[in-house]
Amino acid sequence: MSDQPEGERWREYRVTPRYLAGSGIFGDPAFAPVSHWPRHDPDDDNLCQLLHTSPDGRIRIGWFGDDYDPVKVTAAEDAVGPVRWTALFNQNFPPEITAGFTSALARDWEPDGEHFLARPSIYWADSVEPLLDAGWERLRASEPGTVELRAPDGQAGAWIDTRSYGREDETVMLWAGPKGYLTRAEATFSSDTPSHLIAATAAALNDPTHVVRERHMIHRDIEQLVHLEPVTARAQPRTGAPTPLDAKHAAVSAALHRAAHSDPGARRAQAARIRTTHPGPRPSATPAAPAARADAFATARTASRPRR
C-alpha cells in the first residue's frame, strides 16, 4: 500500500471483523488487564522485553516483540515449578482479543487459588462454546481425532486435537485471516490449558465490537475482507495551546512515522521505546456471548469424545 497518499496511510479506521485487524503497533491492550501485577524489564539482551507476573509468580505473561509469537503466557503450580500450560499469540493476533484471555486470567488469580490451573474439560466443545453458540460451522475433519470449526464468513476458525490430552504440544488453535506470515493470526494453547480460558479467548474472537487501526496497518491481502469506517475528527477543533496529552500523541505519531521509514533494526528499537512510554487504553469489557444455541451445543457436546 505504498501508493497511498501519506495522509491516508496514517488515518484511523474502525475495523470489523476484529479478528482480521492484525496486531497494530502496540501490544498494550493484551497487558492492560494485568497492568497492576508486578512488572519486570529484562536486560536488553533478553528475548523477553517485558514481563508481568502474578503477585506470587505462578503466572508469567511475556512480550517477545521480535519473535513470531510476541505474547507468551505460562502458568505453574508454584513460582519455580514446571510449567503446567502455555498459551502463544502470534504477531498478527489482535491484542484486543488476547485481552479476553488475560482478563479471564486476572479474574482467576487469587492467593492460594488454583482456578487458572483447572484441568481441561473432557469435552472439546467446552473450549469453543462461544463459537458454537454463534453458529460457527463444524467441518469434516482433515485428519482423524481432530475437530475443525469455521466462522460464517470463512475467514476464521478453530482447530482442536482431541488426541493430545496429556501431551505438552498444542491442542487448540484459534486462527483468522489468509495463510501467510503477514496475514494469518493464530493463538495456540497447550493441552493442559483450562477450557474456560480458551473459551474466554474464543468469545473475544467472535466479539462484533470494532477495533481501531491506522490504514497502513491493514495488509493489502486483508483490505478486501474487512469493513473500514473512518474515525471522524472532532466536530469542534481545539483552540489555544495544546494539552500535554496532545503533545504526547503528536510525539508518538511522529516517532511511528520516522520508524516506518527507517531500517528494520531502528524500527524495532523505536517500537520498544514507544511501548514503555505510551501504554495503550484499557480495553472495554467484552460483551456477553450471543444467546445460547442449545441445540448446536448439545449436538457438539454429544459428538465430542472424552480425552484419554
Short mmCIF file of C-alpha atoms in Angstrom, two decimals, residues 61-202:
data_model
loop_
_atom_site.label_atom_id
_atom_site.label_comp_id
_atom_site.label_asym_id
_atom_site.label_seq_id
_atom_site.Cartn_x
_atom_site.Cartn_y
_atom_site.Cartn_z
CA ILE A 61 2.95 -13.02 30.72
CA GLY A 62 5.84 -12.01 28.48
CA TRP A 63 6.24 -9.74 25.47
CA PHE A 64 8.75 -11.03 22.92
CA GLY A 65 8.44 -8.17 20.45
CA ASP A 66 10.80 -9.52 17.79
CA ASP A 67 9.50 -13.08 17.88
CA TYR A 68 6.85 -14.78 15.73
CA ASP A 69 4.83 -15.28 18.95
CA PRO A 70 5.32 -11.96 20.76
CA VAL A 71 2.94 -12.80 23.62
CA LYS A 72 3.66 -15.92 25.66
CA VAL A 73 1.72 -16.89 28.79
CA THR A 74 2.65 -19.70 31.16
CA ALA A 75 1.27 -20.99 34.45
CA ALA A 76 2.73 -23.27 37.10
CA GLU A 77 1.77 -24.65 40.49
CA ASP A 78 4.47 -22.55 42.13
CA ALA A 79 6.85 -19.81 41.05
CA VAL A 80 9.79 -22.17 40.46
CA GLY A 81 7.87 -25.26 39.40
CA PRO A 82 7.49 -26.76 35.93
CA VAL A 83 5.09 -25.07 33.53
CA ARG A 84 1.61 -26.60 33.58
CA TRP A 85 0.34 -24.94 30.39
CA THR A 86 1.39 -22.45 27.72
CA ALA A 87 -0.56 -20.04 25.50
CA LEU A 88 1.03 -18.30 22.50
CA PHE A 89 -0.33 -15.38 20.46
CA ASN A 90 1.43 -14.63 17.19
CA GLN A 91 2.44 -11.31 15.67
CA ASN A 92 -0.80 -10.91 13.70
CA PHE A 93 -3.18 -11.73 16.55
CA PRO A 94 -5.14 -8.63 17.66
CA PRO A 95 -4.14 -7.70 21.23
CA GLU A 96 -7.76 -6.73 21.95
CA ILE A 97 -8.63 -10.41 21.55
CA THR A 98 -5.63 -11.54 23.60
CA ALA A 99 -7.06 -9.28 26.31
CA GLY A 100 -10.02 -11.66 26.55
CA PHE A 101 -7.57 -14.32 27.72
CA THR A 102 -5.55 -12.12 30.09
CA SER A 103 -8.74 -10.62 31.56
CA ALA A 104 -10.03 -14.08 32.44
CA LEU A 105 -6.61 -14.97 33.84
CA ALA A 106 -6.56 -11.86 36.03
CA ARG A 107 -10.03 -12.72 37.36
CA ASP A 108 -8.91 -16.29 38.08
CA TRP A 109 -5.87 -15.45 40.15
CA GLU A 110 -6.13 -15.18 43.91
CA PRO A 111 -3.70 -16.06 46.70
CA ASP A 112 -3.59 -19.83 47.11
CA GLY A 113 -6.25 -20.19 44.40
CA GLU A 114 -5.88 -22.70 41.56
CA HIS A 115 -8.75 -21.93 39.18
CA PHE A 116 -6.24 -20.95 36.48
CA LEU A 117 -4.74 -24.44 36.85
CA ALA A 118 -8.06 -26.28 36.45
CA ARG A 119 -7.90 -29.46 34.41
CA PRO A 120 -9.36 -29.06 30.91
CA SER A 121 -12.84 -30.39 30.26
CA ILE A 122 -13.07 -33.86 28.71
CA TYR A 123 -15.45 -32.32 26.16
CA TRP A 124 -13.77 -30.38 23.36
CA ALA A 125 -16.91 -28.28 22.89
CA ASP A 126 -16.39 -26.54 26.23
CA SER A 127 -13.31 -24.75 24.89
CA VAL A 128 -15.16 -23.25 21.91
CA GLU A 129 -18.69 -22.93 23.28
CA PRO A 130 -18.98 -19.22 22.31
CA LEU A 131 -18.23 -20.13 18.68
CA LEU A 132 -20.80 -22.93 18.64
CA ASP A 133 -23.34 -20.58 20.22
CA ALA A 134 -22.64 -18.08 17.42
CA GLY A 135 -23.31 -20.67 14.73
CA TRP A 136 -19.78 -21.45 13.57
CA GLU A 137 -19.86 -24.46 11.27
CA ARG A 138 -18.23 -27.75 12.12
CA LEU A 139 -16.31 -29.03 9.10
CA ARG A 140 -15.30 -32.53 8.17
CA ALA A 141 -12.00 -33.08 9.99
CA SER A 142 -8.87 -33.09 7.87
CA GLU A 143 -7.45 -35.93 9.94
CA PRO A 144 -8.84 -38.45 12.45
CA GLY A 145 -9.09 -37.26 16.03
CA THR A 146 -9.37 -33.57 15.18
CA VAL A 147 -12.24 -31.08 15.11
CA GLU A 148 -12.47 -28.01 12.87
CA LEU A 149 -14.84 -25.06 13.10
CA ARG A 150 -15.24 -22.20 10.62
CA ALA A 151 -16.72 -18.72 11.01
CA PRO A 152 -19.73 -17.81 8.84
CA ASP A 153 -17.52 -15.60 6.64
CA GLY A 154 -14.95 -18.38 6.24
CA GLN A 155 -12.12 -16.11 7.41
CA ALA A 156 -11.59 -17.50 10.92
CA GLY A 157 -11.69 -20.88 12.56
CA ALA A 158 -10.72 -23.23 15.36
CA TRP A 159 -8.73 -26.46 15.24
CA ILE A 160 -8.81 -28.94 18.11
CA ASP A 161 -6.71 -32.07 18.52
CA THR A 162 -8.74 -34.41 20.72
CA ARG A 163 -5.85 -36.92 20.78
CA SER A 164 -3.35 -34.69 22.56
CA TYR A 165 -4.68 -34.72 26.10
CA GLY A 166 -1.72 -35.08 28.46
CA ARG A 167 0.89 -34.08 25.89
CA GLU A 168 2.81 -30.83 26.00
CA ASP A 169 2.20 -29.72 22.43
CA GLU A 170 -0.63 -27.52 21.22
CA THR A 171 -4.12 -28.93 21.38
CA VAL A 172 -6.31 -25.94 20.43
CA MET A 173 -5.67 -23.26 17.82
CA LEU A 174 -7.80 -20.23 17.07
CA TRP A 175 -6.94 -18.58 13.74
CA ALA A 176 -8.06 -15.81 11.40
CA GLY A 177 -7.02 -14.47 8.01
CA PRO A 178 -5.43 -15.94 4.87
CA LYS A 179 -2.43 -18.20 5.26
CA GLY A 180 0.82 -16.27 5.29
CA TYR A 181 3.42 -14.87 7.66
CA LEU A 182 1.97 -11.35 7.47
CA THR A 183 -1.72 -12.25 7.35
CA ARG A 184 -2.56 -15.31 9.48
CA ALA A 185 -3.41 -14.60 13.12
CA GLU A 186 -3.00 -17.56 15.47
CA ALA A 187 -3.45 -18.30 19.15
CA THR A 188 -2.33 -21.75 20.30
CA PHE A 189 -2.95 -23.41 23.64
CA SER A 190 -1.14 -26.42 25.06
CA SER A 191 -3.10 -29.48 26.12
CA ASP A 192 -3.45 -28.59 29.82
CA THR A 193 -4.77 -25.06 29.27
CA PRO A 194 -8.06 -24.69 31.20
CA SER A 195 -11.06 -24.83 28.89
CA HIS A 196 -12.67 -21.72 30.36
CA LEU A 197 -9.61 -19.60 29.48
CA ILE A 198 -9.70 -20.77 25.86
CA ALA A 199 -13.45 -20.10 25.79
CA ALA A 200 -12.84 -16.54 27.01
CA THR A 201 -10.47 -16.02 24.07
CA ALA A 202 -12.99 -17.54 21.67
#
